[in-house]
mmCIF file of C-alpha atoms in Angstrom:
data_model
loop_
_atom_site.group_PDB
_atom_site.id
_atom_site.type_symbol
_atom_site.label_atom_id
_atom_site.label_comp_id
_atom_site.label_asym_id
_atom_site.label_seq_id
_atom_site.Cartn_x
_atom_site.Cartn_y
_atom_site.Cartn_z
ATOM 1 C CA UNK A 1 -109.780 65.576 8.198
ATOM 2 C CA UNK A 2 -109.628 69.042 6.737
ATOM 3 C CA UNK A 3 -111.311 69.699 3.453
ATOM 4 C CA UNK A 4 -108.031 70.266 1.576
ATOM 5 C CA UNK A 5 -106.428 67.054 3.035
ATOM 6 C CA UNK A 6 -109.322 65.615 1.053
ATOM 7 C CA UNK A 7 -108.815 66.907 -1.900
ATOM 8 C CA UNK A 8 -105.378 66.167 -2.214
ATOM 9 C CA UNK A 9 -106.249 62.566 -1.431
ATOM 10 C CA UNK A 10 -108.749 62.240 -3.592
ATOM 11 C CA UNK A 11 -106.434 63.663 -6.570
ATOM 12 C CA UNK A 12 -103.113 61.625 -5.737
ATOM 13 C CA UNK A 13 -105.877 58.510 -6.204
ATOM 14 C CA UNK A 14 -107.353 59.875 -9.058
ATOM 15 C CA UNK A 15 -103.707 60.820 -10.869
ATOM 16 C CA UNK A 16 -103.015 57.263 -11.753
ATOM 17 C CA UNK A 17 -106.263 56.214 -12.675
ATOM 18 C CA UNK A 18 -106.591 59.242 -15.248
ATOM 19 C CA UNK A 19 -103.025 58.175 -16.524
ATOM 20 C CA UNK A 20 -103.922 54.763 -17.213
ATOM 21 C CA UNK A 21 -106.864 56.059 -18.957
ATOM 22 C CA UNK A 22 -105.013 58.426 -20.916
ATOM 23 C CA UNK A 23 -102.220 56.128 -21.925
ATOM 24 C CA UNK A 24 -104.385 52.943 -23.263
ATOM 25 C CA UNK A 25 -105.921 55.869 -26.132
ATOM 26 C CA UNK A 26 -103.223 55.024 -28.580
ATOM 27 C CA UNK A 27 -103.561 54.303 -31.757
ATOM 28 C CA UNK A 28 -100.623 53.547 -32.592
ATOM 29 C CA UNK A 29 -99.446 50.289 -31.030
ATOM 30 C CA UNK A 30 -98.537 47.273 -33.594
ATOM 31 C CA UNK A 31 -101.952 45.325 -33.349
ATOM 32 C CA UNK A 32 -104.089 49.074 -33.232
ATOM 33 C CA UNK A 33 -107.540 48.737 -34.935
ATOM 34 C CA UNK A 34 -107.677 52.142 -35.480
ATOM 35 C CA UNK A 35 -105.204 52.043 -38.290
ATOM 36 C CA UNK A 36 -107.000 49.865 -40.774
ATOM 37 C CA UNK A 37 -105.361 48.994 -43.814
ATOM 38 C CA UNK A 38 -108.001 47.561 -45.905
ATOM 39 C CA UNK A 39 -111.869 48.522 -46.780
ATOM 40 C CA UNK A 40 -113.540 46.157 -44.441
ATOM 41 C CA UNK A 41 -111.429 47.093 -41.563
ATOM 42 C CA UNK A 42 -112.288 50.499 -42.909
ATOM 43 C CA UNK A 43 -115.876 50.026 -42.378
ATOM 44 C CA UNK A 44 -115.806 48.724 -39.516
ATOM 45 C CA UNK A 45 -113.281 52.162 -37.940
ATOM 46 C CA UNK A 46 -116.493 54.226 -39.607
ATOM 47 C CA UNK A 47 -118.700 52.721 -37.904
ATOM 48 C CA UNK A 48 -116.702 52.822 -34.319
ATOM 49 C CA UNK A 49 -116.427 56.518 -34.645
ATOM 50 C CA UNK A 50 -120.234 56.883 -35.715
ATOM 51 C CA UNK A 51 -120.909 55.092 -32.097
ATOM 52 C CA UNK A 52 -118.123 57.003 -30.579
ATOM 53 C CA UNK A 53 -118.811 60.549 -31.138
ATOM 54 C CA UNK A 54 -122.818 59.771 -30.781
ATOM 55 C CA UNK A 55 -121.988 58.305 -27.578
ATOM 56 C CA UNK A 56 -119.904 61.561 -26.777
ATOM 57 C CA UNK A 57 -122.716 63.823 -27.499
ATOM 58 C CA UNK A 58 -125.079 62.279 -25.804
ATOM 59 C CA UNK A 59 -123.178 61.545 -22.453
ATOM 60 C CA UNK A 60 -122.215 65.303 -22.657
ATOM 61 C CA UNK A 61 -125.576 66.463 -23.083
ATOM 62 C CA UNK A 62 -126.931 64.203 -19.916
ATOM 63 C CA UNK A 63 -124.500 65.116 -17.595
ATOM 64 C CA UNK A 64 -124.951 69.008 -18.464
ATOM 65 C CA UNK A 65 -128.296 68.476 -17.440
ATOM 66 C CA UNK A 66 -127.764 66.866 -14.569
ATOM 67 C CA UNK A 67 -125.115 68.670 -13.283
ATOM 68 C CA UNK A 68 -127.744 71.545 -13.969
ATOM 69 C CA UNK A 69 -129.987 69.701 -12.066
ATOM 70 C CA UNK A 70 -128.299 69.134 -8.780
ATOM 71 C CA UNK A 71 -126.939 73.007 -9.267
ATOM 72 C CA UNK A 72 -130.207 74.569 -9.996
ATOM 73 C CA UNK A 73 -132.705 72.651 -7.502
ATOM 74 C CA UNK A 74 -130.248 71.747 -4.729
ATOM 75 C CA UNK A 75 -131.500 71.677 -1.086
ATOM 76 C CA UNK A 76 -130.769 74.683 0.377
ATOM 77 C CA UNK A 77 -130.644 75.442 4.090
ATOM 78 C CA UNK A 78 -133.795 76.815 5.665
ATOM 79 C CA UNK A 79 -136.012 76.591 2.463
ATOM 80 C CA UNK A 80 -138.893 74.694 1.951
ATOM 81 C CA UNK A 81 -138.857 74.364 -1.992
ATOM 82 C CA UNK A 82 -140.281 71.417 -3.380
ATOM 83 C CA UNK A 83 -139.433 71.242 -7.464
ATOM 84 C CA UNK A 84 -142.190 70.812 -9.720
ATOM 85 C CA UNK A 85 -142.840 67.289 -10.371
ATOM 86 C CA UNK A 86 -143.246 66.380 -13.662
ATOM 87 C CA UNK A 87 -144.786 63.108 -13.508
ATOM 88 C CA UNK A 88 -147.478 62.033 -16.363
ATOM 89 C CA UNK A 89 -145.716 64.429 -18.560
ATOM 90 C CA UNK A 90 -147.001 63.205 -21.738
ATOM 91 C CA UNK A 91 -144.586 65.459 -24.189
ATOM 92 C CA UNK A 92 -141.483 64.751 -21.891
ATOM 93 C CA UNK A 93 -142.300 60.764 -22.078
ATOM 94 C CA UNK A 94 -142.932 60.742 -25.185
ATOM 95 C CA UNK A 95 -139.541 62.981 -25.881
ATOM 96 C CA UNK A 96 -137.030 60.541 -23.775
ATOM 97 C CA UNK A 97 -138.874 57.359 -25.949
ATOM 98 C CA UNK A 98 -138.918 58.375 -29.857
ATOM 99 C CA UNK A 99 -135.248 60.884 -29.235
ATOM 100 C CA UNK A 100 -133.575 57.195 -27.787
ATOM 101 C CA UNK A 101 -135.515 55.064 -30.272
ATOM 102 C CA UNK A 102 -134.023 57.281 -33.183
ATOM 103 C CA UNK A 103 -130.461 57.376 -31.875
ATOM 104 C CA UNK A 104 -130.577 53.802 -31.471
ATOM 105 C CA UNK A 105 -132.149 53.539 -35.387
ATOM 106 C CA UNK A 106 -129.020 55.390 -36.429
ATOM 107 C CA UNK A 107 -126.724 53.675 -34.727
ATOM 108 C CA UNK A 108 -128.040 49.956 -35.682
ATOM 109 C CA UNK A 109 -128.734 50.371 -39.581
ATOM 110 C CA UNK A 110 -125.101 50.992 -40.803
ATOM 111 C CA UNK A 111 -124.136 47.784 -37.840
ATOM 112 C CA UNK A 112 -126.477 45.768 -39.124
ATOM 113 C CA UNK A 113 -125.427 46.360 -42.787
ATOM 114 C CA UNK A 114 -121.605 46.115 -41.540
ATOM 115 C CA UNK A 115 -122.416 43.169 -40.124
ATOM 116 C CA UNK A 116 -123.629 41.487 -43.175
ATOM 117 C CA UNK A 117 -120.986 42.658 -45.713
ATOM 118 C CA UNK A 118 -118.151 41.624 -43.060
ATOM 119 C CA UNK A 119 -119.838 37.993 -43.380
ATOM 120 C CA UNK A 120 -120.355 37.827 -46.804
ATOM 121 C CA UNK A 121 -118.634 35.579 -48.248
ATOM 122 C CA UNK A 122 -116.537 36.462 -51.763
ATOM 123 C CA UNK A 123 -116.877 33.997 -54.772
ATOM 124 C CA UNK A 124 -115.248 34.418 -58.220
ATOM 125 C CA UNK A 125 -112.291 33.948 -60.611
ATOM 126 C CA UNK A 126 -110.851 36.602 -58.679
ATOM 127 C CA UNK A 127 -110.699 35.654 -55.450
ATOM 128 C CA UNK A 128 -107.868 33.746 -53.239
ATOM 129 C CA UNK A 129 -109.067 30.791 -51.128
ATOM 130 C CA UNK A 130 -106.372 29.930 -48.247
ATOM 131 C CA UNK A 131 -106.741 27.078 -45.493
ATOM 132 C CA UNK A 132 -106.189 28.165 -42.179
ATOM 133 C CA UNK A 133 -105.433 26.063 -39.342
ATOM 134 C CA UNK A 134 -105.181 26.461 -35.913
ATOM 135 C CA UNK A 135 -102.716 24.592 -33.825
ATOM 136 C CA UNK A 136 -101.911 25.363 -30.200
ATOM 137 C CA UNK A 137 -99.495 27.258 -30.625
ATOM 138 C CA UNK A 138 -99.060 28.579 -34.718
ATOM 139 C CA UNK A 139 -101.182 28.969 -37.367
ATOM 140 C CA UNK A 140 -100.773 27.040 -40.808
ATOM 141 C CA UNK A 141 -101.351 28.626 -43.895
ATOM 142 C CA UNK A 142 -102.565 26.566 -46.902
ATOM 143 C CA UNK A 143 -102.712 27.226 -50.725
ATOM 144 C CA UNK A 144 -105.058 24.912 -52.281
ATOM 145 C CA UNK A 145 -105.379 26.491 -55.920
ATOM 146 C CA UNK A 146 -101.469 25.895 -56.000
ATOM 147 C CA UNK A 147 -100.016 22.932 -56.108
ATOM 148 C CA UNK A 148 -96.215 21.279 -55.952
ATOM 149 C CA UNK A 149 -94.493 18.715 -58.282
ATOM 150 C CA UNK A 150 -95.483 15.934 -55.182
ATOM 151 C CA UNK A 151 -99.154 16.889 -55.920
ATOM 152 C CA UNK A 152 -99.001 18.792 -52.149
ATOM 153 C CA UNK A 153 -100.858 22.434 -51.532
ATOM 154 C CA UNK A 154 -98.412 24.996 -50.910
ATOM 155 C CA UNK A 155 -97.929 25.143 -47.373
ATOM 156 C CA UNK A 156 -96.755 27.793 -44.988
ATOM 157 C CA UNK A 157 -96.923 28.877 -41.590
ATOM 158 C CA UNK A 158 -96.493 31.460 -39.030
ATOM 159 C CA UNK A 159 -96.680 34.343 -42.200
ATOM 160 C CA UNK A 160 -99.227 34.739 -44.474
ATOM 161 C CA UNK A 161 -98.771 35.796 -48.140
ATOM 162 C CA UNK A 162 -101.703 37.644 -49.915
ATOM 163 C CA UNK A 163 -101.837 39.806 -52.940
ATOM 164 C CA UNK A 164 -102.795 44.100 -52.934
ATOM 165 C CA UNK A 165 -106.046 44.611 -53.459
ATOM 166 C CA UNK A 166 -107.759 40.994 -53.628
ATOM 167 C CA UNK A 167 -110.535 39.650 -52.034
ATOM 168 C CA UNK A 168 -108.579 36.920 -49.832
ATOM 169 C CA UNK A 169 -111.570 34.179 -48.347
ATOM 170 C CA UNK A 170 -109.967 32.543 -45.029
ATOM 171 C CA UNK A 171 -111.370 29.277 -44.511
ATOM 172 C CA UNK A 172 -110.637 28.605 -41.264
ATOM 173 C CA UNK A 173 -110.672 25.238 -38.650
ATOM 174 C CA UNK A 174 -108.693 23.817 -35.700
ATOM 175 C CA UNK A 175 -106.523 20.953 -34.800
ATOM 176 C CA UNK A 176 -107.332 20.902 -31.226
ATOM 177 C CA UNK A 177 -109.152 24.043 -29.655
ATOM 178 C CA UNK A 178 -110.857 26.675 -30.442
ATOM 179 C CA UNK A 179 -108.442 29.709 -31.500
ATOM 180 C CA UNK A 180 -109.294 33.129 -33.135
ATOM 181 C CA UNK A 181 -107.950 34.697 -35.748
ATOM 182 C CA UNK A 182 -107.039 38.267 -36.030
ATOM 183 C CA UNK A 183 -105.389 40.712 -38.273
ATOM 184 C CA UNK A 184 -106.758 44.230 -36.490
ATOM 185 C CA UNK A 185 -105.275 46.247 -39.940
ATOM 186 C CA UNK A 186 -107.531 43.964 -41.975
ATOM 187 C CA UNK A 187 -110.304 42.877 -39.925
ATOM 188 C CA UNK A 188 -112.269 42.112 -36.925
ATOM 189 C CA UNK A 189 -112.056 38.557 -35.118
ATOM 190 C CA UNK A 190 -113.084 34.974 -36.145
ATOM 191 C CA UNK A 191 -113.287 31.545 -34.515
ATOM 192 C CA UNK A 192 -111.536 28.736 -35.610
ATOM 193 C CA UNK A 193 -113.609 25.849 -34.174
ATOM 194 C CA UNK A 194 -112.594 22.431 -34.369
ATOM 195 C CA UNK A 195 -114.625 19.984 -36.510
ATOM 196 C CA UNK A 196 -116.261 23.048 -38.110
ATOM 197 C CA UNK A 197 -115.084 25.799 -41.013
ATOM 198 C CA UNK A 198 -115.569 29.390 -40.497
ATOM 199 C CA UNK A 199 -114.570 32.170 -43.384
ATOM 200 C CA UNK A 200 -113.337 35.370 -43.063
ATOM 201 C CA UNK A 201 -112.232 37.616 -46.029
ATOM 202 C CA UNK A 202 -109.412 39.538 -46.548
ATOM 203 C CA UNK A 203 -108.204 43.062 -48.537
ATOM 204 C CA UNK A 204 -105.245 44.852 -47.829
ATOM 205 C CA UNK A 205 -105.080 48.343 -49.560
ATOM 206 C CA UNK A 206 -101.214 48.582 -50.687
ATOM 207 C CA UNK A 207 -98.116 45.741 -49.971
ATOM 208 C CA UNK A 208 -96.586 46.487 -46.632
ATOM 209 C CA UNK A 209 -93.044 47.607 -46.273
ATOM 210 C CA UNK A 210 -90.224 45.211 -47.142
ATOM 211 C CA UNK A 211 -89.494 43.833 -43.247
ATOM 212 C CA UNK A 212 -92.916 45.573 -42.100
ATOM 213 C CA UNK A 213 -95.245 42.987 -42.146
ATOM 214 C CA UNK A 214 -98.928 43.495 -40.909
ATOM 215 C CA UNK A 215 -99.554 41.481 -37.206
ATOM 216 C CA UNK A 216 -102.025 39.074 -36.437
ATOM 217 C CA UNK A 217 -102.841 37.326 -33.096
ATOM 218 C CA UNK A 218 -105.020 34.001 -31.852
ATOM 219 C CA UNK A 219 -107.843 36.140 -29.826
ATOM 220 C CA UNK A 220 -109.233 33.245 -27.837
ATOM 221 C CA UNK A 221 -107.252 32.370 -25.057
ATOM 222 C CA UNK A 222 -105.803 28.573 -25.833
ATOM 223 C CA UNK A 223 -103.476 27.812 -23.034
ATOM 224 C CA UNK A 224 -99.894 27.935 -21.892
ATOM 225 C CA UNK A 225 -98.511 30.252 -25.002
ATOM 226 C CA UNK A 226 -101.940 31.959 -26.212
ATOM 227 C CA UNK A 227 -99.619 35.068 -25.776
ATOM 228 C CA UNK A 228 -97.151 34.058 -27.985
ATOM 229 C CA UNK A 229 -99.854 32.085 -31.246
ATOM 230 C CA UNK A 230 -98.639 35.207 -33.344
ATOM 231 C CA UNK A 231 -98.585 35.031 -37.107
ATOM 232 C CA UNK A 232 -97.697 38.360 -39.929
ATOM 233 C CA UNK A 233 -99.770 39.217 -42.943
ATOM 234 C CA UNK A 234 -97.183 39.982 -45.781
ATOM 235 C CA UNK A 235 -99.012 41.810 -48.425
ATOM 236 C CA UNK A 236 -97.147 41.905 -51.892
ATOM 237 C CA UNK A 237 -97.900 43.075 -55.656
ATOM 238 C CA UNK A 238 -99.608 40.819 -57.460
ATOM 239 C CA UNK A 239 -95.997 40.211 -59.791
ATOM 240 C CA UNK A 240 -94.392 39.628 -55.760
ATOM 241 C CA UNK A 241 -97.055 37.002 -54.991
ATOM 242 C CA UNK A 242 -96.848 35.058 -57.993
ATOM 243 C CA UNK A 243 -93.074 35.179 -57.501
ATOM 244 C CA UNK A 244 -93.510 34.208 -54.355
ATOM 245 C CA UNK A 245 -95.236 30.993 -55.036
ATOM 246 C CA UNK A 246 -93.420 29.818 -57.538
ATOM 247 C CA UNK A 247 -90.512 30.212 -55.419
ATOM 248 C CA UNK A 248 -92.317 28.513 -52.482
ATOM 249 C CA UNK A 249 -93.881 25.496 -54.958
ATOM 250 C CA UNK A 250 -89.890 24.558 -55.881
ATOM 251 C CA UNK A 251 -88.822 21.349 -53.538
ATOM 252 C CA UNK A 252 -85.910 22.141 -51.447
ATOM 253 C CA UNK A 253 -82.777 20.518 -52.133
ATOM 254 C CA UNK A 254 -81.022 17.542 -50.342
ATOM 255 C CA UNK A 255 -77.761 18.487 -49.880
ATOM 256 C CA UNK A 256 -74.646 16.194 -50.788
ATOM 257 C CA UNK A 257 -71.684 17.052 -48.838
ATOM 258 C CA UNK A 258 -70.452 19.818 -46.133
ATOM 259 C CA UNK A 259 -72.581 20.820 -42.679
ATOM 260 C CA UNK A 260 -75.691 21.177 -44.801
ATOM 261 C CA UNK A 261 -75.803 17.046 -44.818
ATOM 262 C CA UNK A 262 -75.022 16.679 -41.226
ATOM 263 C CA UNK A 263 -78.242 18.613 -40.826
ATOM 264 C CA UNK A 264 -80.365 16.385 -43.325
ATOM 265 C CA UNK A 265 -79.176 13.299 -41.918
ATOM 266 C CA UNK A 266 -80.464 14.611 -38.134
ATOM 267 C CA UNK A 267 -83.655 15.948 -39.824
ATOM 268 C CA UNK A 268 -84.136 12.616 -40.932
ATOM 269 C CA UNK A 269 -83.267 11.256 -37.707
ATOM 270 C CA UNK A 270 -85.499 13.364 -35.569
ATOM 271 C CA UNK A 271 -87.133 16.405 -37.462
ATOM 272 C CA UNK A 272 -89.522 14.365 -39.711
ATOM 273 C CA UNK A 273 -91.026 12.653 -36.671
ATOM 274 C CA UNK A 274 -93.202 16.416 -36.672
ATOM 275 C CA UNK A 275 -92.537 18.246 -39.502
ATOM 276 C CA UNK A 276 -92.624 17.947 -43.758
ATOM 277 C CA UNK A 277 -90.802 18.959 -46.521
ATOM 278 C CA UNK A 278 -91.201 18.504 -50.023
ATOM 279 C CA UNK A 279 -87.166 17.895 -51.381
ATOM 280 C CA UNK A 280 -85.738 16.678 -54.452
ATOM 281 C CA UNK A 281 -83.370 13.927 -53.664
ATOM 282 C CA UNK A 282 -79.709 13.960 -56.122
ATOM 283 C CA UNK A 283 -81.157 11.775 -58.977
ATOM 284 C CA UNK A 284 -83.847 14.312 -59.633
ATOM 285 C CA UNK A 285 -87.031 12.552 -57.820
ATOM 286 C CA UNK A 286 -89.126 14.579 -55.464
ATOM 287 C CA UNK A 287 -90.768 13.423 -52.532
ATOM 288 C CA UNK A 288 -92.902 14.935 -49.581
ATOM 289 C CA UNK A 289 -90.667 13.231 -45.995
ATOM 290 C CA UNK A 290 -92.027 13.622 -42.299
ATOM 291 C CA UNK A 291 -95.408 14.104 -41.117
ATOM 292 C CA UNK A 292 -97.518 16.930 -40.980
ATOM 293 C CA UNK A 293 -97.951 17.264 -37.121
ATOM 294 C CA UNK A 294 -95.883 20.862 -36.718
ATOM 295 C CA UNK A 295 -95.180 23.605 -39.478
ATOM 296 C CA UNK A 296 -93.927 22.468 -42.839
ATOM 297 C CA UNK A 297 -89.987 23.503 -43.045
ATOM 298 C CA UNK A 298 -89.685 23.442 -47.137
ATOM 299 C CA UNK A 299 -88.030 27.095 -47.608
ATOM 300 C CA UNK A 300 -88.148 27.714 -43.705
ATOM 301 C CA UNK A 301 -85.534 30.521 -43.883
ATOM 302 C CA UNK A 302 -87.271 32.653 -45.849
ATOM 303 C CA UNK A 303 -90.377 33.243 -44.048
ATOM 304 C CA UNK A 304 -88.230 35.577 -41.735
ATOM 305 C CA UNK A 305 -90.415 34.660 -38.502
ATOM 306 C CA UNK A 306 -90.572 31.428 -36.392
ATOM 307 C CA UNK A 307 -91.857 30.040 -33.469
ATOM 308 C CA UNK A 308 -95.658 31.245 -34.035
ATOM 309 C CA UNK A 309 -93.423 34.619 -35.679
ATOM 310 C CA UNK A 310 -92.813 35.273 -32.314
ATOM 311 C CA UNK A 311 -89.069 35.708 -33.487
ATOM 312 C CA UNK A 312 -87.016 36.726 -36.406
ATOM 313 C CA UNK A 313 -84.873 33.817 -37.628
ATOM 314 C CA UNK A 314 -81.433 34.330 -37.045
ATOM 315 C CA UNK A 315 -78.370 32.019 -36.581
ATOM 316 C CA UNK A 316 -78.724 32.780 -32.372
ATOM 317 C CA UNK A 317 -82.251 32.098 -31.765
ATOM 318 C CA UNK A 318 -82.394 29.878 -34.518
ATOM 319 C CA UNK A 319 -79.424 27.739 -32.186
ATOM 320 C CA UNK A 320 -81.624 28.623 -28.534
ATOM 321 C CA UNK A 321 -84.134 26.886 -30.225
ATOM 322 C CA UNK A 322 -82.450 23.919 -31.118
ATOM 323 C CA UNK A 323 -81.050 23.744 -27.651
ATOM 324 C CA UNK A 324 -83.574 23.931 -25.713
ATOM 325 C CA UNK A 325 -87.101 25.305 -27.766
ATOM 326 C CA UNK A 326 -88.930 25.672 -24.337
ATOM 327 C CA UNK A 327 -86.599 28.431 -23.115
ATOM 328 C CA UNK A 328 -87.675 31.168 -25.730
ATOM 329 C CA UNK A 329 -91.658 29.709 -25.801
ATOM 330 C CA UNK A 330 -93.768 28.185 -23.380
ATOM 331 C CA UNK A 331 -94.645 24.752 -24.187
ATOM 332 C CA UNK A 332 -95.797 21.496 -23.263
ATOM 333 C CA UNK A 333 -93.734 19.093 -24.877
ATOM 334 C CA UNK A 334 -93.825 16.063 -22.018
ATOM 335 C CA UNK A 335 -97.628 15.699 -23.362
ATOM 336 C CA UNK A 336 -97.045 15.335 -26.813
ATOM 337 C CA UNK A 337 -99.291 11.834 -28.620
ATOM 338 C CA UNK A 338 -97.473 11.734 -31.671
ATOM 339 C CA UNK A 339 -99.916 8.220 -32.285
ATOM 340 C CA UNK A 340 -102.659 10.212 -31.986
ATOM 341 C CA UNK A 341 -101.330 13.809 -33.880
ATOM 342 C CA UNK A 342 -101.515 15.640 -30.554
ATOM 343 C CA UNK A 343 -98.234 18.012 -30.485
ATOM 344 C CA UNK A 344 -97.819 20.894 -27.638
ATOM 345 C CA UNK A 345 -94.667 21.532 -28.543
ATOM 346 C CA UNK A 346 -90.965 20.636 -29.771
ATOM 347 C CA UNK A 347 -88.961 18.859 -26.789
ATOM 348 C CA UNK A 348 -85.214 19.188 -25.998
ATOM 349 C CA UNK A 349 -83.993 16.252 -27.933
ATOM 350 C CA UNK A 350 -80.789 16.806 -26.768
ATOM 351 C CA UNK A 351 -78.519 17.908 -29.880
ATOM 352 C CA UNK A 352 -75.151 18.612 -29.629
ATOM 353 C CA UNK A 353 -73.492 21.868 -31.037
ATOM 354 C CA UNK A 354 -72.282 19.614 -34.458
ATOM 355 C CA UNK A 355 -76.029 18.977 -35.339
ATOM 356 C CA UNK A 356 -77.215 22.083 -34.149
ATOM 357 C CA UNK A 357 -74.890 23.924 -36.487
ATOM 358 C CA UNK A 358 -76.135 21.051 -39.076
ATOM 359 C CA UNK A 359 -79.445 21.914 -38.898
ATOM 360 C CA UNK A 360 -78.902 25.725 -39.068
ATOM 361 C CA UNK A 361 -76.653 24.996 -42.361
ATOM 362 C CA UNK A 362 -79.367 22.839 -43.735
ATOM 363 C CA UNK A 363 -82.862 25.636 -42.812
ATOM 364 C CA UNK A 364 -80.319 28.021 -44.357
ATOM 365 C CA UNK A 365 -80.080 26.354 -47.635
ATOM 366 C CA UNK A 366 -83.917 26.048 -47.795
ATOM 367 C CA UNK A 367 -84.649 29.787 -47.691
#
């Protein structure tokens, strides 16, 4: 093979490679952790680019001398050169230890320090605690410092609601498996483990756009729709987030008359076998119905994102979903153990478009 056929070779395989390379440097993609949006996430971006560009300037530095090495004391055809061996070189040895041992000192002082300040803990009047749980396949967000008029934390799932500029303390568990929880704007990755809490704090610079959320993502691969255990970080004022809960610590209301009672009297029938709400009833009393096995649907509409926020709510989806759930999310559904709280998602219970539309008119009502 000539020496150009080679080369050309060699470049059309190279060409793709390169690309790929090339193209997986953004920074901009919607889960990017070089965008951070918060001081811890901030820290740790500082510290990336510390180990980045140290990293740069040392592999350019080695591979300008060894490219100067092969150049300068190449074989060459009749010549009998024989470099000079440097072997027992005490200043060289001791150069290529203590210049490494440095480097290494630089780079591990601000990582251990990062480490220990991403761990710590926050305690204080100040801060927000929030219970997060794990379920394959959605996270559930709890409020314990707020309660409803049933005596029930506010609960939420799929999107999670946290003041600007707060210290926000995650403590964290499973249902089932072990997940991992991840907002890259905000943060680096923790386990939720089941049987066992884990913490991870939270503190967004400035509220995100209205219809911007921040995304999160489970990190630890949990099965059939790991791909699709999504969740949003909304980030509000402080007068937003206090709106917010009071809004969210109100029961819904059980409807009297039109489509919006069709729907309550088929959640009744087969939503509350999974999933809560906290209602007032038409004589005034309030009451927590269902069970606590799949997220809590008390002002459902609002949260703008369902299915593990892998969609927006609208009427359409909203009605695929009610059809047939396993069409728009892979699930499990045939091994559910309701006995035993054991759900891997919602089956096809068969509704017809009249309680479909029900339901729809009822979810709407709760926003």
């Amino acid at each position: 093979m000539k020496p150009i056929e080679r080369r050309r070779r060699r470049l059309f395989v190279l060409a793709p490679i390169l690309g790929l390379a090339i193209t997986s440097c953004s920074g901009s993609g919607d889960q990017s952790a070089l965008d951070p949006k918060g001081p811890i996430a901030r820290d740790i971006d500082n510290l990336w680019l510390l180990v980045f560009w140290i990293s740069v300037v040392i592999f350019v530095l080695v591979e300008a001398a060894l490219l100067y090495a092969i150049r300068r004391f190449r074989e060459r055809p009749d010549e009998d050169f024989r470099p000079k061996q440097i072997h027992g070189n005490t200043r060289l040895e001791l150069m290529w230890t203590v210049i490494p041992a440095l480097i290494l000192a630089v780079v591990a002082v601000p990582t251990v320090a990062g480490v220990f300040n991403v761990r710590e803990i926050p305690e204080g009047p100040g801060v927000l605690e929030v219970e997060v749980i794990g379920h394959q396949w959605w996270f559930e967000f709890r409020y314990p410092a707020y309660t409803n008029a049933a005596g029930e934390p506010l609960t939420t799932a799929s999107v999670l609601h946290i003041p600007e500029d707060t210290k926000v303390n995650l403590v964290m568990t499973s249902a089932d498996v072990i997940h991992s929880f991840w907002v890259p704007a905000l943060n680096g990755k923790r386990d939720l483990v089941p049987g066992n809490t884990t913490n991870l704090t939270l503190i967004a610079d400035d509220p995100t756009p209205d219809g911007d959320p921040l995304p999160g993502q489970c990190a630890e691969y949990c099965w059939l729709a790991h791909a699709d255990m999504r969740f949003k970080v909304d980030v509000d004022t402080q007068a937003e987030f206090d709106a917010w809960v009071a809004a969210e610590l109100e029961p819904v209301v059980v409807p009297t008359a039109g489509a919006e009672l069709e729907g309550w009297e088929t959640f009744q029938a087969v939503c509350t076998a999974c999933h809560q709400a906290t209602v007032s009833q038409p004589d005034g009393t309030v009451e927590t119905v269902g069970v606590a096995l799949a997220p809590n649907l008390g002002h459902f509409w609002g949260r703008g994102y369902f299915a593990g926020a892998k969609y927006e709510i609208t009427d359409d989806l909203m009605a695929q979903w009610l059809d047939n759930p396993s069409d728009l999310k892979p699930m499990d559904p045939d091994r559910n153990d309701i006995a035993n709280g054991r759900v891997l998602g919602m089956p096809d219970f068969g509704l017809d478009a009249a309680q479909i539309d029900g339901l729809i008119a009822l979810l709407k009502s709760w926003e």
